[in-house]
Amino acid sequence: VSRAIRNMGGHSTALVALGGSTGQRMAQMLEEAGISVLVLPAPGETRQSLTADDRAARQQYRFVMPGPEWSDVDVTRTLELAAETAPRGGLVVLSGSNPPGVPSSFAALLAERLQGHGTRLIVDTSGEALASVAAARDRRVEILRMDDEEAEGLAGMPLPYRADTAAFAASLVASGAARGVIVARGRDGNIIATDDGIWHAEAARVPTVSKARAGDSFLAGLTLGHARGGPVADAL
């Protein structure tokens, strides 16, 4: 997310848990990319992920390793560091799946700590962590993003049409999951629902080389647009 924000002329600080030789290499890569980094010592070797492309079948396979187990101390330290360093009145992006040992309520715990500083939280996560945010009723999260498959899993039914997706996103806003809910519909673009309305943004028609990190790149653009104070539809 930070790399994409930088590529679009913005600035962010990446809070990253780094450990072992993989963590050292990643720290060097981030420095070479000119990204401001806050290093959080990881409880073990930084996890790796692998993407394999089958060009003949035009299929992509992703292997995401679980990484080391986090303790309650690790979780508390992360929350404290994020709250201490987050920009007052700014935006914090929580992106990715929770490491082992991190509670599904982590986003809610972080949002609670940030609220006192007027800092808003954008969440893009998965699994139980996503379900936990979606089930919230306090609107602590500014924006919750998910893809269409995740949305259908939460809804418990298919969402084949834009209107179906829009209605589901609006229902999460109404129930208090977040102030805004985004559902990515792949090549059909993105939908956001807020109290002020529902918008759909077309996806650019470009050749698909790889879908890896597409969601992070989208989130970077949305966050940068939001930080610059424009209307939410323009940020989308």
PDB file of C-alpha atoms in Angstrom:
ATOM      1  CA  VAL A   1       0.000   0.000   0.000  1.00  0.00           C
ATOM      2  CA  SER A   2       2.806   2.432   0.898  1.00  0.00           C
ATOM      3  CA  ARG A   3       4.686   1.667  -2.325  1.00  0.00           C
ATOM      4  CA  ALA A   4       1.613   2.406  -4.440  1.00  0.00           C
ATOM      5  CA  ILE A   5       0.911   5.633  -2.527  1.00  0.00           C
ATOM      6  CA  ARG A   6       4.482   6.744  -3.213  1.00  0.00           C
ATOM      7  CA  ASN A   7       4.132   5.870  -6.908  1.00  0.00           C
ATOM      8  CA  MET A   8       1.106   8.192  -7.041  1.00  0.00           C
ATOM      9  CA  GLY A   9       2.972  11.101  -5.454  1.00  0.00           C
ATOM     10  CA  GLY A  10       1.751  10.660  -1.892  1.00  0.00           C
ATOM     11  CA  HIS A  11       3.543  10.023   1.384  1.00  0.00           C
ATOM     12  CA  SER A  12       2.884   7.433   4.059  1.00  0.00           C
ATOM     13  CA  THR A  13       4.710   5.668   6.845  1.00  0.00           C
ATOM     14  CA  ALA A  14       4.692   1.875   6.814  1.00  0.00           C
ATOM     15  CA  LEU A  15       4.449   0.109  10.178  1.00  0.00           C
ATOM     16  CA  VAL A  16       5.840  -3.342   9.431  1.00  0.00           C
ATOM     17  CA  ALA A  17       6.665  -6.328  11.609  1.00  0.00           C
ATOM     18  CA  LEU A  18      10.096  -7.538  10.505  1.00  0.00           C
ATOM     19  CA  GLY A  19      12.143 -10.460  11.745  1.00  0.00           C
ATOM     20  CA  GLY A  20      14.975 -12.729  10.651  1.00  0.00           C
ATOM     21  CA  SER A  21      16.806 -12.654   7.325  1.00  0.00           C
ATOM     22  CA  THR A  22      13.581 -12.116   5.367  1.00  0.00           C
ATOM     23  CA  GLY A  23      12.773  -9.109   7.548  1.00  0.00           C
ATOM     24  CA  GLN A  24      16.256  -7.660   7.022  1.00  0.00           C
ATOM     25  CA  ARG A  25      15.926  -8.016   3.263  1.00  0.00           C
ATOM     26  CA  MET A  26      12.479  -6.414   3.299  1.00  0.00           C
ATOM     27  CA  ALA A  27      13.752  -3.491   5.389  1.00  0.00           C
ATOM     28  CA  GLN A  28      16.497  -2.908   2.829  1.00  0.00           C
ATOM     29  CA  MET A  29      14.013  -3.060  -0.061  1.00  0.00           C
ATOM     30  CA  LEU A  30      11.717  -0.552   1.638  1.00  0.00           C
ATOM     31  CA  GLU A  31      14.618   1.809   2.273  1.00  0.00           C
ATOM     32  CA  GLU A  32      15.722   1.554  -1.365  1.00  0.00           C
ATOM     33  CA  ALA A  33      12.138   2.347  -2.429  1.00  0.00           C
ATOM     34  CA  GLY A  34      12.269   5.549  -0.377  1.00  0.00           C
ATOM     35  CA  ILE A  35       9.460   4.527   1.974  1.00  0.00           C
ATOM     36  CA  SER A  36       9.366   5.808   5.548  1.00  0.00           C
ATOM     37  CA  VAL A  37       9.305   2.739   7.812  1.00  0.00           C
ATOM     38  CA  LEU A  38       8.551   2.069  11.454  1.00  0.00           C
ATOM     39  CA  VAL A  39       9.973  -1.341  12.280  1.00  0.00           C
ATOM     40  CA  LEU A  40       8.116  -3.499  14.757  1.00  0.00           C
ATOM     41  CA  PRO A  41      10.246  -6.491  15.859  1.00  0.00           C
ATOM     42  CA  ALA A  42       8.392  -9.621  14.758  1.00  0.00           C
ATOM     43  CA  PRO A  43       8.171 -12.636  17.078  1.00  0.00           C
ATOM     44  CA  GLY A  44       9.976 -14.720  14.419  1.00  0.00           C
ATOM     45  CA  GLU A  45      11.004 -14.844  10.774  1.00  0.00           C
ATOM     46  CA  THR A  46       8.876 -12.574   8.562  1.00  0.00           C
ATOM     47  CA  ARG A  47       6.515 -14.772   6.581  1.00  0.00           C
ATOM     48  CA  GLN A  48       6.870 -15.237   2.846  1.00  0.00           C
ATOM     49  CA  SER A  49       4.320 -15.649   0.099  1.00  0.00           C
ATOM     50  CA  LEU A  50       4.711 -17.137  -3.341  1.00  0.00           C
ATOM     51  CA  THR A  51       2.723 -16.542  -6.509  1.00  0.00           C
ATOM     52  CA  ALA A  52       2.926 -19.037  -9.372  1.00  0.00           C
ATOM     53  CA  ASP A  53       1.509 -18.330 -12.823  1.00  0.00           C
ATOM     54  CA  ASP A  54       0.440 -21.118 -15.172  1.00  0.00           C
ATOM     55  CA  ARG A  55       0.682 -19.261 -18.473  1.00  0.00           C
ATOM     56  CA  ALA A  56      -0.779 -22.068 -20.550  1.00  0.00           C
ATOM     57  CA  ALA A  57      -3.932 -22.337 -18.415  1.00  0.00           C
ATOM     58  CA  ARG A  58      -3.925 -18.608 -17.537  1.00  0.00           C
ATOM     59  CA  GLN A  59      -4.311 -19.468 -13.854  1.00  0.00           C
ATOM     60  CA  GLN A  60      -2.582 -17.984 -10.834  1.00  0.00           C
ATOM     61  CA  TYR A  61      -1.830 -19.820  -7.603  1.00  0.00           C
ATOM     62  CA  ARG A  62      -0.919 -18.098  -4.350  1.00  0.00           C
ATOM     63  CA  PHE A  63       0.821 -19.694  -1.397  1.00  0.00           C
ATOM     64  CA  VAL A  64       0.736 -17.512   1.719  1.00  0.00           C
ATOM     65  CA  MET A  65       2.675 -18.873   4.675  1.00  0.00           C
ATOM     66  CA  PRO A  66       1.181 -18.347   8.154  1.00  0.00           C
ATOM     67  CA  GLY A  67       4.263 -16.799   9.782  1.00  0.00           C
ATOM     68  CA  PRO A  68       5.218 -16.865  13.475  1.00  0.00           C
ATOM     69  CA  GLU A  69       2.796 -17.000  16.399  1.00  0.00           C
ATOM     70  CA  TRP A  70       2.098 -13.664  18.092  1.00  0.00           C
ATOM     71  CA  SER A  71       1.698 -13.326  21.848  1.00  0.00           C
ATOM     72  CA  ASP A  72      -0.587 -10.956  23.750  1.00  0.00           C
ATOM     73  CA  VAL A  73       2.491  -8.812  24.444  1.00  0.00           C
ATOM     74  CA  ASP A  74       3.222  -8.553  20.711  1.00  0.00           C
ATOM     75  CA  VAL A  75      -0.358  -7.503  20.010  1.00  0.00           C
ATOM     76  CA  THR A  76      -0.391  -4.872  22.772  1.00  0.00           C
ATOM     77  CA  ARG A  77       2.945  -3.461  21.635  1.00  0.00           C
ATOM     78  CA  THR A  78       1.638  -3.135  18.072  1.00  0.00           C
ATOM     79  CA  LEU A  79      -1.518  -1.329  19.197  1.00  0.00           C
ATOM     80  CA  GLU A  80       0.500   1.060  21.343  1.00  0.00           C
ATOM     81  CA  LEU A  81       3.012   1.869  18.602  1.00  0.00           C
ATOM     82  CA  ALA A  82       0.285   2.413  16.001  1.00  0.00           C
ATOM     83  CA  ALA A  83      -1.642   4.744  18.315  1.00  0.00           C
ATOM     84  CA  GLU A  84       1.491   6.684  19.316  1.00  0.00           C
ATOM     85  CA  THR A  85       2.718   7.275  15.772  1.00  0.00           C
ATOM     86  CA  ALA A  86      -0.528   7.648  13.803  1.00  0.00           C
ATOM     87  CA  PRO A  87      -1.094  11.145  12.382  1.00  0.00           C
ATOM     88  CA  ARG A  88      -3.638  13.166  14.354  1.00  0.00           C
ATOM     89  CA  GLY A  89      -6.734  13.534  12.224  1.00  0.00           C
ATOM     90  CA  GLY A  90      -5.151  11.364   9.547  1.00  0.00           C
ATOM     91  CA  LEU A  91      -5.743   7.907   8.126  1.00  0.00           C
ATOM     92  CA  VAL A  92      -4.433   4.488   9.109  1.00  0.00           C
ATOM     93  CA  VAL A  93      -4.714   1.505   6.771  1.00  0.00           C
ATOM     94  CA  LEU A  94      -4.897  -1.990   8.255  1.00  0.00           C
ATOM     95  CA  SER A  95      -4.189  -4.327   5.359  1.00  0.00           C
ATOM     96  CA  GLY A  96      -3.783  -8.096   5.222  1.00  0.00           C
ATOM     97  CA  SER A  97      -4.794 -11.188   7.142  1.00  0.00           C
ATOM     98  CA  ASN A  98      -4.107 -11.495  10.868  1.00  0.00           C
ATOM     99  CA  PRO A  99      -0.986 -13.432  11.877  1.00  0.00           C
ATOM    100  CA  PRO A 100      -1.473 -16.487  14.130  1.00  0.00           C
ATOM    101  CA  GLY A 101      -2.236 -15.410  17.696  1.00  0.00           C
ATOM    102  CA  VAL A 102      -3.659 -12.003  16.738  1.00  0.00           C
ATOM    103  CA  PRO A 103      -7.337 -11.838  17.816  1.00  0.00           C
ATOM    104  CA  SER A 104     -10.076 -11.317  15.243  1.00  0.00           C
ATOM    105  CA  SER A 105     -11.043  -8.190  17.218  1.00  0.00           C
ATOM    106  CA  PHE A 106      -7.704  -6.505  16.420  1.00  0.00           C
ATOM    107  CA  ALA A 107      -9.265  -3.942  14.040  1.00  0.00           C
ATOM    108  CA  ALA A 108     -11.818  -2.909  16.678  1.00  0.00           C
ATOM    109  CA  LEU A 109      -9.080  -2.602  19.316  1.00  0.00           C
ATOM    110  CA  LEU A 110      -6.996  -0.442  16.980  1.00  0.00           C
ATOM    111  CA  ALA A 111      -9.954   1.733  15.969  1.00  0.00           C
ATOM    112  CA  GLU A 112     -10.756   2.351  19.640  1.00  0.00           C
ATOM    113  CA  ARG A 113      -7.203   3.539  20.329  1.00  0.00           C
ATOM    114  CA  LEU A 114      -7.159   5.800  17.270  1.00  0.00           C
ATOM    115  CA  GLN A 115     -10.507   7.444  17.978  1.00  0.00           C
ATOM    116  CA  GLY A 116      -9.076   9.568  20.755  1.00  0.00           C
ATOM    117  CA  HIS A 117      -6.733  11.236  18.243  1.00  0.00           C
ATOM    118  CA  GLY A 118      -9.377  11.794  15.586  1.00  0.00           C
ATOM    119  CA  THR A 119      -7.569   9.278  13.391  1.00  0.00           C
ATOM    120  CA  ARG A 120      -9.690   7.215  11.002  1.00  0.00           C
ATOM    121  CA  LEU A 121      -9.127   3.539  10.203  1.00  0.00           C
ATOM    122  CA  ILE A 122      -9.470   1.849   6.808  1.00  0.00           C
ATOM    123  CA  VAL A 123      -9.607  -1.953   6.991  1.00  0.00           C
ATOM    124  CA  ASP A 124      -8.954  -4.581   4.334  1.00  0.00           C
ATOM    125  CA  THR A 125      -8.693  -7.996   5.957  1.00  0.00           C
ATOM    126  CA  SER A 126     -10.129 -11.496   5.630  1.00  0.00           C
ATOM    127  CA  GLY A 127     -11.532 -14.526   7.427  1.00  0.00           C
ATOM    128  CA  GLU A 128     -12.640 -14.171  11.038  1.00  0.00           C
ATOM    129  CA  ALA A 129     -11.099 -10.695  11.258  1.00  0.00           C
ATOM    130  CA  LEU A 130     -13.320  -9.490   8.400  1.00  0.00           C
ATOM    131  CA  ALA A 131     -16.386 -11.140   9.929  1.00  0.00           C
ATOM    132  CA  SER A 132     -15.632  -9.419  13.244  1.00  0.00           C
ATOM    133  CA  VAL A 133     -15.584  -5.945  11.663  1.00  0.00           C
ATOM    134  CA  ALA A 134     -18.689  -6.703   9.595  1.00  0.00           C
ATOM    135  CA  ALA A 135     -20.547  -7.701  12.764  1.00  0.00           C
ATOM    136  CA  ALA A 136     -19.681  -4.466  14.601  1.00  0.00           C
ATOM    137  CA  ARG A 137     -22.395  -1.980  15.524  1.00  0.00           C
ATOM    138  CA  ASP A 138     -20.358   1.035  16.646  1.00  0.00           C
ATOM    139  CA  ARG A 139     -19.000   2.450  13.360  1.00  0.00           C
ATOM    140  CA  ARG A 140     -15.486   2.750  14.743  1.00  0.00           C
ATOM    141  CA  VAL A 141     -14.067   1.818  11.325  1.00  0.00           C
ATOM    142  CA  GLU A 142     -14.088   4.552   8.675  1.00  0.00           C
ATOM    143  CA  ILE A 143     -14.032   2.291   5.595  1.00  0.00           C
ATOM    144  CA  LEU A 144     -14.248  -1.491   5.296  1.00  0.00           C
ATOM    145  CA  ARG A 145     -13.180  -3.051   2.000  1.00  0.00           C
ATOM    146  CA  MET A 146     -13.741  -6.596   0.744  1.00  0.00           C
ATOM    147  CA  ASP A 147     -13.961  -8.436  -2.563  1.00  0.00           C
ATOM    148  CA  ASP A 148     -17.099  -9.920  -4.066  1.00  0.00           C
ATOM    149  CA  GLU A 149     -16.310 -13.457  -2.925  1.00  0.00           C
ATOM    150  CA  GLU A 150     -15.861 -12.293   0.674  1.00  0.00           C
ATOM    151  CA  ALA A 151     -19.062 -10.264   0.454  1.00  0.00           C
ATOM    152  CA  GLU A 152     -21.009 -13.299  -0.727  1.00  0.00           C
ATOM    153  CA  GLY A 153     -19.561 -15.329   2.146  1.00  0.00           C
ATOM    154  CA  LEU A 154     -20.738 -12.755   4.675  1.00  0.00           C
ATOM    155  CA  ALA A 155     -24.123 -12.355   2.989  1.00  0.00           C
ATOM    156  CA  GLY A 156     -24.620 -16.110   2.787  1.00  0.00           C
ATOM    157  CA  MET A 157     -25.871 -15.867  -0.791  1.00  0.00           C
ATOM    158  CA  PRO A 158     -24.717 -14.931  -4.299  1.00  0.00           C
ATOM    159  CA  LEU A 159     -24.514 -11.243  -5.226  1.00  0.00           C
ATOM    160  CA  PRO A 160     -24.544 -11.479  -9.027  1.00  0.00           C
ATOM    161  CA  TYR A 161     -25.635  -7.941  -9.885  1.00  0.00           C
ATOM    162  CA  ARG A 162     -24.365  -4.501  -8.938  1.00  0.00           C
ATOM    163  CA  ALA A 163     -27.673  -3.774  -7.231  1.00  0.00           C
ATOM    164  CA  ASP A 164     -27.234  -6.880  -5.047  1.00  0.00           C
ATOM    165  CA  THR A 165     -23.742  -5.788  -4.029  1.00  0.00           C
ATOM    166  CA  ALA A 166     -24.904  -2.222  -3.393  1.00  0.00           C
ATOM    167  CA  ALA A 167     -27.760  -3.389  -1.177  1.00  0.00           C
ATOM    168  CA  PHE A 168     -25.452  -5.609   0.860  1.00  0.00           C
ATOM    169  CA  ALA A 169     -22.849  -2.852   1.314  1.00  0.00           C
ATOM    170  CA  ALA A 170     -25.584  -0.424   2.367  1.00  0.00           C
ATOM    171  CA  SER A 171     -26.902  -2.938   4.898  1.00  0.00           C
ATOM    172  CA  LEU A 172     -23.471  -3.124   6.568  1.00  0.00           C
ATOM    173  CA  VAL A 173     -23.331   0.669   6.811  1.00  0.00           C
ATOM    174  CA  ALA A 174     -26.844   0.752   8.267  1.00  0.00           C
ATOM    175  CA  SER A 175     -25.998  -1.911  10.858  1.00  0.00           C
ATOM    176  CA  GLY A 176     -22.894  -0.018  12.006  1.00  0.00           C
ATOM    177  CA  ALA A 177     -20.026  -2.086  10.621  1.00  0.00           C
ATOM    178  CA  ALA A 178     -18.311   1.023   9.187  1.00  0.00           C
ATOM    179  CA  ARG A 179     -19.044   4.515   7.923  1.00  0.00           C
ATOM    180  CA  GLY A 180     -18.351   3.309   4.400  1.00  0.00           C
ATOM    181  CA  VAL A 181     -18.262  -0.182   2.880  1.00  0.00           C
ATOM    182  CA  ILE A 182     -16.521  -1.025  -0.390  1.00  0.00           C
ATOM    183  CA  VAL A 183     -17.046  -4.228  -2.341  1.00  0.00           C
ATOM    184  CA  ALA A 184     -14.668  -4.913  -5.224  1.00  0.00           C
ATOM    185  CA  ARG A 185     -16.351  -6.705  -8.126  1.00  0.00           C
ATOM    186  CA  GLY A 186     -13.180  -7.475 -10.052  1.00  0.00           C
ATOM    187  CA  ARG A 187     -13.347  -6.364 -13.672  1.00  0.00           C
ATOM    188  CA  ASP A 188     -16.833  -4.959 -12.995  1.00  0.00           C
ATOM    189  CA  GLY A 189     -15.324  -2.218 -10.829  1.00  0.00           C
ATOM    190  CA  ASN A 190     -15.974  -1.153  -7.245  1.00  0.00           C
ATOM    191  CA  ILE A 191     -19.015  -0.141  -5.227  1.00  0.00           C
ATOM    192  CA  ILE A 192     -19.044   1.993  -2.087  1.00  0.00           C
ATOM    193  CA  ALA A 193     -21.971   2.673   0.231  1.00  0.00           C
ATOM    194  CA  THR A 194     -22.085   5.471   2.811  1.00  0.00           C
ATOM    195  CA  ASP A 195     -24.828   7.428   4.568  1.00  0.00           C
ATOM    196  CA  ASP A 196     -24.686   9.918   1.687  1.00  0.00           C
ATOM    197  CA  GLY A 197     -25.301   7.435  -1.105  1.00  0.00           C
ATOM    198  CA  ILE A 198     -24.005   4.543  -3.164  1.00  0.00           C
ATOM    199  CA  TRP A 199     -21.533   4.827  -6.044  1.00  0.00           C
ATOM    200  CA  HIS A 200     -20.062   2.492  -8.629  1.00  0.00           C
ATOM    201  CA  ALA A 201     -16.727   3.113 -10.361  1.00  0.00           C
ATOM    202  CA  GLU A 202     -15.880   1.339 -13.599  1.00  0.00           C
ATOM    203  CA  ALA A 203     -12.652  -0.640 -13.721  1.00  0.00           C
ATOM    204  CA  ALA A 204     -10.100   0.331 -16.346  1.00  0.00           C
ATOM    205  CA  ARG A 205     -10.072  -2.064 -19.309  1.00  0.00           C
ATOM    206  CA  VAL A 206      -6.485  -3.261 -19.292  1.00  0.00           C
ATOM    207  CA  PRO A 207      -4.816  -6.636 -20.010  1.00  0.00           C
ATOM    208  CA  THR A 208      -4.542  -8.704 -16.820  1.00  0.00           C
ATOM    209  CA  VAL A 209      -0.945  -9.729 -16.190  1.00  0.00           C
ATOM    210  CA  SER A 210      -1.402 -10.585 -12.505  1.00  0.00           C
ATOM    211  CA  LYS A 211      -4.085  -9.885  -9.920  1.00  0.00           C
ATOM    212  CA  ALA A 212      -1.591 -10.097  -7.047  1.00  0.00           C
ATOM    213  CA  ARG A 213      -1.622  -6.846  -5.004  1.00  0.00           C
ATOM    214  CA  ALA A 214      -4.431  -5.379  -7.105  1.00  0.00           C
ATOM    215  CA  GLY A 215      -6.483  -4.836  -3.955  1.00  0.00           C
ATOM    216  CA  ASP A 216      -3.570  -3.131  -2.176  1.00  0.00           C
ATOM    217  CA  SER A 217      -3.034  -0.814  -5.150  1.00  0.00           C
ATOM    218  CA  PHE A 218      -6.729   0.075  -5.172  1.00  0.00           C
ATOM    219  CA  LEU A 219      -6.639   0.719  -1.429  1.00  0.00           C
ATOM    220  CA  ALA A 220      -3.642   3.013  -1.876  1.00  0.00           C
ATOM    221  CA  GLY A 221      -5.453   5.127  -4.461  1.00  0.00           C
ATOM    222  CA  LEU A 222      -8.618   5.297  -2.387  1.00  0.00           C
ATOM    223  CA  THR A 223      -6.706   6.258   0.771  1.00  0.00           C
ATOM    224  CA  LEU A 224      -4.688   8.936  -0.996  1.00  0.00           C
ATOM    225  CA  GLY A 225      -7.836  10.410  -2.542  1.00  0.00           C
ATOM    226  CA  HIS A 226      -9.577  10.323   0.837  1.00  0.00           C
ATOM    227  CA  ALA A 227      -6.593  11.954   2.566  1.00  0.00           C
ATOM    228  CA  ARG A 228      -6.641  14.806   0.056  1.00  0.00           C
ATOM    229  CA  GLY A 229     -10.145  15.655   1.191  1.00  0.00           C
ATOM    230  CA  GLY A 230     -12.097  15.062  -2.013  1.00  0.00           C
ATOM    231  CA  PRO A 231     -15.588  13.574  -2.203  1.00  0.00           C
ATOM    232  CA  VAL A 232     -15.711   9.850  -1.500  1.00  0.00           C
ATOM    233  CA  ALA A 233     -17.008   9.166  -5.016  1.00  0.00           C
ATOM    234  CA  ASP A 234     -13.925  10.858  -6.495  1.00  0.00           C
ATOM    235  CA  ALA A 235     -11.641   8.875  -4.195  1.00  0.00           C
ATOM    236  CA  LEU A 236     -13.334   5.687  -5.414  1.00  0.00           C
TER     237      LEU A 236
END
